[in-house]
Every structure is written in structure tokens, then in C-alpha cells.
Short mmCIF file of C-alpha atoms and ligand atoms in Angstrom, two decimals:
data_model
loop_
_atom_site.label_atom_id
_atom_site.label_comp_id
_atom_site.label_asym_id
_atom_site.label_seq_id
_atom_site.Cartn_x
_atom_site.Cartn_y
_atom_site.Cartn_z
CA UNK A 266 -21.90 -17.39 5.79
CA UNK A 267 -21.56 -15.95 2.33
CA UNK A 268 -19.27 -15.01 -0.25
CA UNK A 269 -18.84 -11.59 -0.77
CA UNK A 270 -16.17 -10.52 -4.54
CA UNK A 271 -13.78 -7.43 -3.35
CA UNK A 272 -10.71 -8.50 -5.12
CA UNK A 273 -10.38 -8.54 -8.85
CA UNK A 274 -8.12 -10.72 -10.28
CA UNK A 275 -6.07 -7.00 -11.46
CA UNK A 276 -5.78 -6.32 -8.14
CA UNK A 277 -4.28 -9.14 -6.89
CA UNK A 278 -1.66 -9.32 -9.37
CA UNK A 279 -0.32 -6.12 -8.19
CA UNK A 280 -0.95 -6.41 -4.44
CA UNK A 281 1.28 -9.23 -3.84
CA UNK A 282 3.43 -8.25 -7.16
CA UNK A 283 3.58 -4.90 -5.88
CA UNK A 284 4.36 -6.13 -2.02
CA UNK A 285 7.25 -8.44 -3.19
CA UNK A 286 9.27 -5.83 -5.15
CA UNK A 287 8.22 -3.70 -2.10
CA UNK A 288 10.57 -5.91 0.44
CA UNK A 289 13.10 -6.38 -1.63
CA UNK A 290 13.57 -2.65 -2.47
CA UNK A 291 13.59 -2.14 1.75
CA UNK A 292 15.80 -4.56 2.08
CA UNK A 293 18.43 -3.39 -1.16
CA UNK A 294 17.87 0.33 -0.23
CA UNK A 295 19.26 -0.07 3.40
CA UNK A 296 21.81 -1.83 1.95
CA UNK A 297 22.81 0.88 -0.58
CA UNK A 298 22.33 4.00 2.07
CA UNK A 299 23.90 2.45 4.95
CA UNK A 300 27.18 0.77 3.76
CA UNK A 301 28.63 -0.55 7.81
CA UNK A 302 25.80 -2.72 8.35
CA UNK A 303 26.47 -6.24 7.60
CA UNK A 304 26.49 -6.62 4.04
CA UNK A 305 23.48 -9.41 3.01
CA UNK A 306 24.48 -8.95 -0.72
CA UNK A 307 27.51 -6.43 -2.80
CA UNK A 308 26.68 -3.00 -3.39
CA UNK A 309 26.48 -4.04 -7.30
CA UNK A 310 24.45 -6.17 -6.61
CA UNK A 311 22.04 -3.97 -4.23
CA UNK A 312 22.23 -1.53 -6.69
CA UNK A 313 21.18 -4.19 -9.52
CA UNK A 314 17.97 -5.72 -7.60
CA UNK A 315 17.01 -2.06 -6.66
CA UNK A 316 17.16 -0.78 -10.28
CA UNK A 317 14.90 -4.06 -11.29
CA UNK A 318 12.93 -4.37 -8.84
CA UNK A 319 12.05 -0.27 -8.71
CA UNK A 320 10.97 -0.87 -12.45
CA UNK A 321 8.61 -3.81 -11.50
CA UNK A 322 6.86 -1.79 -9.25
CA UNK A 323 6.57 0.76 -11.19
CA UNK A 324 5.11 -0.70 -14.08
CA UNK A 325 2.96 -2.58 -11.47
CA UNK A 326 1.83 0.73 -9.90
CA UNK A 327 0.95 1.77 -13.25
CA UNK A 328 -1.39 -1.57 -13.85
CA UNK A 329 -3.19 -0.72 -10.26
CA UNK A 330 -3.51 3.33 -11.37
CA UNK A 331 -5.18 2.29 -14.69
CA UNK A 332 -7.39 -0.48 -13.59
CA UNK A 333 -8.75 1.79 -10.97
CA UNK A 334 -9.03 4.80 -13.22
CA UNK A 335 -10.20 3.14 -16.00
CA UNK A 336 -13.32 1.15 -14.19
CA UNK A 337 -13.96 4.32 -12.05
CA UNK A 338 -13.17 2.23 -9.18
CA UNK A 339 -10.62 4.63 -7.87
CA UNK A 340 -13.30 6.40 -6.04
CA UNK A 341 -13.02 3.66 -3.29
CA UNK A 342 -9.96 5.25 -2.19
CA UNK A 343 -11.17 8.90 -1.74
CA UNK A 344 -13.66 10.03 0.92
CA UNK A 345 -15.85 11.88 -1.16
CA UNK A 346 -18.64 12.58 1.94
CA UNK A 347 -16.67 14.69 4.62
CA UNK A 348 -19.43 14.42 7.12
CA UNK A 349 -19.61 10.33 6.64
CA UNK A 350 -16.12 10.02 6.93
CA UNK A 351 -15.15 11.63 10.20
CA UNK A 352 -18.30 9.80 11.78
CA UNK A 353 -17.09 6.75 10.14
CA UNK A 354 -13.09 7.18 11.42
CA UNK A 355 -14.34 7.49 14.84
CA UNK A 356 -16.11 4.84 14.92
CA UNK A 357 -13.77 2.66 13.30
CA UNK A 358 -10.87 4.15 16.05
CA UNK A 359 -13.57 3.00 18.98
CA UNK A 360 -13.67 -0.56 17.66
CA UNK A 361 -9.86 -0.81 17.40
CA UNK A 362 -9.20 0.61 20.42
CA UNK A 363 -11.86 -0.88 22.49
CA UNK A 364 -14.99 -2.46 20.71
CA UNK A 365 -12.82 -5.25 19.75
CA UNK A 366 -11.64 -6.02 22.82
CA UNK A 367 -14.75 -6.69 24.24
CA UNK A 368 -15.51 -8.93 21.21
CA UNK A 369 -17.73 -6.28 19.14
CA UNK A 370 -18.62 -6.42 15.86
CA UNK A 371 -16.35 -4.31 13.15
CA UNK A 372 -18.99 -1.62 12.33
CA UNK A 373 -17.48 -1.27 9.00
CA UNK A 374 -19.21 -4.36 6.27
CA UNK A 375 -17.02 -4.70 2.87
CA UNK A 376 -18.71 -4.22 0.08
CA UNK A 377 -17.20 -3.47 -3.86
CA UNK A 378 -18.43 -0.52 -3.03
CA UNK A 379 -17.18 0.64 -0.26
CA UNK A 380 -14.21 -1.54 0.38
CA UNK A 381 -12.46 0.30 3.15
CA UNK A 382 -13.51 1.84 6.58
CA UNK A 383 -12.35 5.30 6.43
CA UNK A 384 -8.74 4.47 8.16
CA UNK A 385 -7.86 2.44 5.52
CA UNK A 386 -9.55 4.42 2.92
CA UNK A 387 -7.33 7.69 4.15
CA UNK A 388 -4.43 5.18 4.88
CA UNK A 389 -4.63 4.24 1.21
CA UNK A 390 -4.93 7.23 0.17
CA UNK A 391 -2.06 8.77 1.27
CA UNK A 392 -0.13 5.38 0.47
CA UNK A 393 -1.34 5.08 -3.03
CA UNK A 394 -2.18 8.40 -4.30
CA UNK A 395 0.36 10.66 -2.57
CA UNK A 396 3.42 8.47 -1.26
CA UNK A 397 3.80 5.88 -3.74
CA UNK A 398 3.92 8.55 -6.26
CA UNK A 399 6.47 10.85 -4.75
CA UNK A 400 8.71 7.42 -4.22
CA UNK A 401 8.45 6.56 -8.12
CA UNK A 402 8.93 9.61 -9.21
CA UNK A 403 12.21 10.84 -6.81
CA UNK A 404 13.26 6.81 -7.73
CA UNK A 405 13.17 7.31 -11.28
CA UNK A 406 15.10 10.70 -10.90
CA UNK A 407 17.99 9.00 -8.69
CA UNK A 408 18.18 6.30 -11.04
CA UNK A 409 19.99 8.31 -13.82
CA UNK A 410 21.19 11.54 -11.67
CA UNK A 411 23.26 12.95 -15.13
CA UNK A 412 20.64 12.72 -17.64
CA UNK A 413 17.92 13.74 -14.71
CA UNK A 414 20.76 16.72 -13.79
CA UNK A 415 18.04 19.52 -14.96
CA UNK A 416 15.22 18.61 -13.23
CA UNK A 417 16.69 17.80 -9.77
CA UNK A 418 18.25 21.29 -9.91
CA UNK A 419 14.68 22.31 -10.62
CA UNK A 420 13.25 20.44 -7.17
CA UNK A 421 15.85 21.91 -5.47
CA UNK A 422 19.34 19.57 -5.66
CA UNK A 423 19.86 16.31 -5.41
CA UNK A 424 19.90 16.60 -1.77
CA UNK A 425 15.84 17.35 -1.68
CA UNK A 426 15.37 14.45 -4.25
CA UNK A 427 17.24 12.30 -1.77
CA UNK A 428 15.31 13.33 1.08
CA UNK A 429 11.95 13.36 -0.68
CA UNK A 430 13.16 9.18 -1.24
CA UNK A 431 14.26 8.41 2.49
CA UNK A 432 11.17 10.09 3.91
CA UNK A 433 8.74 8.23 1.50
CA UNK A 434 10.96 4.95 2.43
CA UNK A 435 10.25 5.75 5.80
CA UNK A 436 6.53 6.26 5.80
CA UNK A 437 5.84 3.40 3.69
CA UNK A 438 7.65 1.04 6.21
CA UNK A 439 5.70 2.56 9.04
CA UNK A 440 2.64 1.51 6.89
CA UNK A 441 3.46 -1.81 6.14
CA UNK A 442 3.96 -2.92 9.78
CA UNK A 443 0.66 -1.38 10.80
CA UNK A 444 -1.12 -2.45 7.65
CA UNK A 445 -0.06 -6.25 7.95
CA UNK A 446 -1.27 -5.94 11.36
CA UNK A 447 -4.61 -4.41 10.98
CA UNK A 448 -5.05 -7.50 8.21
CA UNK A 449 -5.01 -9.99 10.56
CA UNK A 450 -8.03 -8.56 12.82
CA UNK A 451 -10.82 -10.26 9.90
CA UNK A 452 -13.20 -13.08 10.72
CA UNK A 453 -9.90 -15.08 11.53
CA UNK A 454 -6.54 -14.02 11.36
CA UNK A 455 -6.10 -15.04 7.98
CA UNK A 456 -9.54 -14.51 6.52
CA UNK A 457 -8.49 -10.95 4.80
CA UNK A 458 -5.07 -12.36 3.20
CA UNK A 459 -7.13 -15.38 2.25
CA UNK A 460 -9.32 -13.12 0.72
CA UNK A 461 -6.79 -11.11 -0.96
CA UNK A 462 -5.39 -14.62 -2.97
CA UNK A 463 -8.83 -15.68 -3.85
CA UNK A 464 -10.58 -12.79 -4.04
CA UNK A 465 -13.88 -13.78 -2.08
CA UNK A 466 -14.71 -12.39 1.67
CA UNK A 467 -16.56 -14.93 3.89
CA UNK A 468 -18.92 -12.13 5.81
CA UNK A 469 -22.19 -13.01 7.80
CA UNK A 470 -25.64 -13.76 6.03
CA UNK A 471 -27.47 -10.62 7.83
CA UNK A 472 -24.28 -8.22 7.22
C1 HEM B 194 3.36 -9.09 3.55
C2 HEM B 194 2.93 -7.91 3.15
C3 HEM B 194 1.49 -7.57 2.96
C4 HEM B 194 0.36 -8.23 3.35
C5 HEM B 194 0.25 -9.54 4.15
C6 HEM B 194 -0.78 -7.47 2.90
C7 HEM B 194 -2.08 -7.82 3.05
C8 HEM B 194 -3.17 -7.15 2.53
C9 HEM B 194 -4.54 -7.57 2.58
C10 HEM B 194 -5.00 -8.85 3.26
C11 HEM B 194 -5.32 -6.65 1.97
C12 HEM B 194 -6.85 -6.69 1.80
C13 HEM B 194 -7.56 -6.34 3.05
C14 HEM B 194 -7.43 -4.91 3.42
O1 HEM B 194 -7.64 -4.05 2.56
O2 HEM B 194 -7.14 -4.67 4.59
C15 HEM B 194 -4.44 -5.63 1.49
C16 HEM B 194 -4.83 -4.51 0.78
C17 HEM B 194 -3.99 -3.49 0.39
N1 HEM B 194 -2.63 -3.44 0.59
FE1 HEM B 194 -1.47 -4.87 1.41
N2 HEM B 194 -0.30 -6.36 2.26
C18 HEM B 194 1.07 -6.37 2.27
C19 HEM B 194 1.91 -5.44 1.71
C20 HEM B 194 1.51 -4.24 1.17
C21 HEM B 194 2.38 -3.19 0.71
C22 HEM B 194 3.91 -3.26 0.73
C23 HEM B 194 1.60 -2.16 0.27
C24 HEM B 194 1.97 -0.82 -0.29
C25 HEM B 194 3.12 -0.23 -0.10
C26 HEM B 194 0.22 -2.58 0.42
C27 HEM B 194 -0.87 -1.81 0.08
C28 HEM B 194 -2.17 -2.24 0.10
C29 HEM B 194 -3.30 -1.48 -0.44
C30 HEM B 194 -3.24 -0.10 -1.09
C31 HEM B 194 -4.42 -2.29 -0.29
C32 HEM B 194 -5.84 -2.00 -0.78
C33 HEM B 194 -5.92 -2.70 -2.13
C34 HEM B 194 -7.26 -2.57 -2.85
O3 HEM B 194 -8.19 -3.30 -2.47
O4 HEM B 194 -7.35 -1.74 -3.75
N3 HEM B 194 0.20 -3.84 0.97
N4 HEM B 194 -3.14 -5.95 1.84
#
């Protein structure tokens, strides 16, 4: 085996900074929209741990948006080479869907390169560079709906902004439960979360 380096030390920091404000803001939002579940905290104090944590991950999404722009790294996250990528999706669907079963190898090898296999890399994508976004920035303007009054009646009423939020929420969650999944199908169940603490892959000699 060797050690392959895919996660700076940047990255890390705002994965698992980033994924802890992320549960907590699930958790305190469902809380704050639907008020007859069982209550886990007040509604103050939903609203408190929402507003906090919401900053957090915003300044936190900020740290991952620089790091990658700044190193040029963010190209990891866009499929730049249409033809590559839809050969590479489909390949990557027949080894989830069957190839693994029958104890294939994932076609897709890690590199700092090339990270991803295209489904995360256009999983990412939309996560990173189109959802995250649209949650931060219809967060920020439900935060302070008075002093945000003219440009939610320039998106269309609070009602849009509001939906724009829930949908995102939504989506997101989808992608967590699916992400978290697909992280456990490494070397060994751990070996990507391992890998996303310490910041080294264990990968094959010859791959
Ligand atoms: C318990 C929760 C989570 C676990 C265990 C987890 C685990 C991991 C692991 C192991 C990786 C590296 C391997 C890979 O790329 O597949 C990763 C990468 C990533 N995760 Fe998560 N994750 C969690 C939550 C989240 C959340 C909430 C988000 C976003 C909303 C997220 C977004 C990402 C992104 C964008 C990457 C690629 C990072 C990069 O290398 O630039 N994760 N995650």
C-alpha cells in the first residue's frame, strides 16, 4: 500500500467545521418551521443556535471558496472535458450498481488532481457551487427580513426567499444521506473518513 495526500489541512477544517454547523442548522431549522413537533430546545433558543451557527458556516464556506480559488484547485470540482465526463459517470454508475457487487475494482483512482469520479465531482458541484450558495445567501436575507425588506421584494417576496431556503434545506439533506453513504464504500468502510481527518488515502502500489 501507499500513501496518497488529497486533503489539505484547509480543507479539513471546513469539512467537518462546515458538517457540524450543518446538523445543527437541520436540526434548529425544523424546529423553527415546524412548531407541533416535539420541542428538543425553545424557539429562542432555535432561533439563537440557527443565527450562530448559519454565521459559522458561512464564514467557513467562505475559507473553502478562497482556498480553492486562490490555489486554482477549484477546478477539481468542475468537469471541464464533456466527453471524459459522461464516459466517466457511466462507468462510475456500473460499479455502484453492479461492479461492486461482484467485488470489482472502483475504476475511479484519487489523485490531487482529480479527486472525484464524475458523480461526486457533479454532486459537488451542485452542492458547493450552486446550493450552498443559494442557502447562504436566502439565510442571510431571512436573518434581518426589515433591513433586507428591498431586496426580497426584488426576488420576488419573502415568500420566494422562503421557498428558495426550504428547497435548498431539502436538497442538501437528500445529499448528506447519500453522501455519508457513498463514503463508506473506500478500501474499508472507514478508510475515506479516515482519510478526511488525516488527510492521507491508503490506495494500492500499482493504482
Ligand atoms: C457526518 C457527516 C459527513 C461525513 C461522515 C462526511 C464524509 C466525507 C468524506 C469521508 C469525504 C472525503 C471523501 C469523498 O470525497 O467522498 C467528504 C468530502 C466532502 N464532503 Fe462530506 N461528510 C459529511 C458531511 C458533509 C456535509 C454536511 C457536506 C455539505 C453540505 C459535505 C460536503 C462534502 C464535500 C463538498 C466534499 C468534497 C471536499 C473536498 O475534497 O473538496 N459533507 N465528506
Amino acid at each position: 500500500m501507499k500513501k496518497v495526500f488529497l486533503q489539505p489541512m484547509t480543507v479539513r477544517i471546513w469539512h467537518w467545521v462546515n458538517a457540524l454547523s450543518f446538523f445543527v442548522l437541520v436540526a434548529t431549522g425544523v424546529q423553527i418551521r415546524y412548531r407541533d413537533i416535539p420541542n428538543l430546545a425553545t424557539f429562542k433558543t432555535s432561533v439563537d443556535l440557527h443565527n450562530f451557527f448559519g454565521f459559522l458556516l458561512i464564514a467557513d464556506f467562505l475559507l473553502w471558496f478562497a482556498f480553492y480559488v486562490f490555489t486554482g484547485k477549484i477546478r477539481v470540482y468542475v468537469p471541464l472535458n464533456p466527453k471524459k465526463f459522461i464516459v466517466g459517470a457511466l462507468r462510475q454508475m456500473r460499479y455502484y450498481g453492479y461492479g461492486m457487487m461482484i467485488g470489482e475494482k472502483d475504476p475511479h483512482h484519487a489523485t490531487p488532481e482529480e479527486k472525484f469520479n464524475p458523480l461526486q465531482q457533479s454532486a459537488y458541484f451542485m452542492v458547493m457551487l450552486i446550493l450552498m450558495p443559494l442557502q447562504v445567501v436566502s439565510g442571510i436575507l431571512l436573518w434581518d427580513i426589515r433591513m433586507f425588506a428591498g431586496w426580497i421584494a426584488m426576488l420576488g417576496g419573502l415568500r420566494v426567499v422562503d421557498i428558495v431556503h426550504v428547497v435548498a434545506f431539502f436538497l442538501l439533506t437528500a445529499f448528506l444521506f447519500v453522501h455519508v453513504y457513498l463514503t463508506t464504500l473506500g478500501r474499508t468502510p472507514l478508510a475515506h473518513i479516515k482519510a478526511m481527518f488525516t488527510g492521507y488515502e491508503e490506495v494500492e502500489e500499482n493504482e
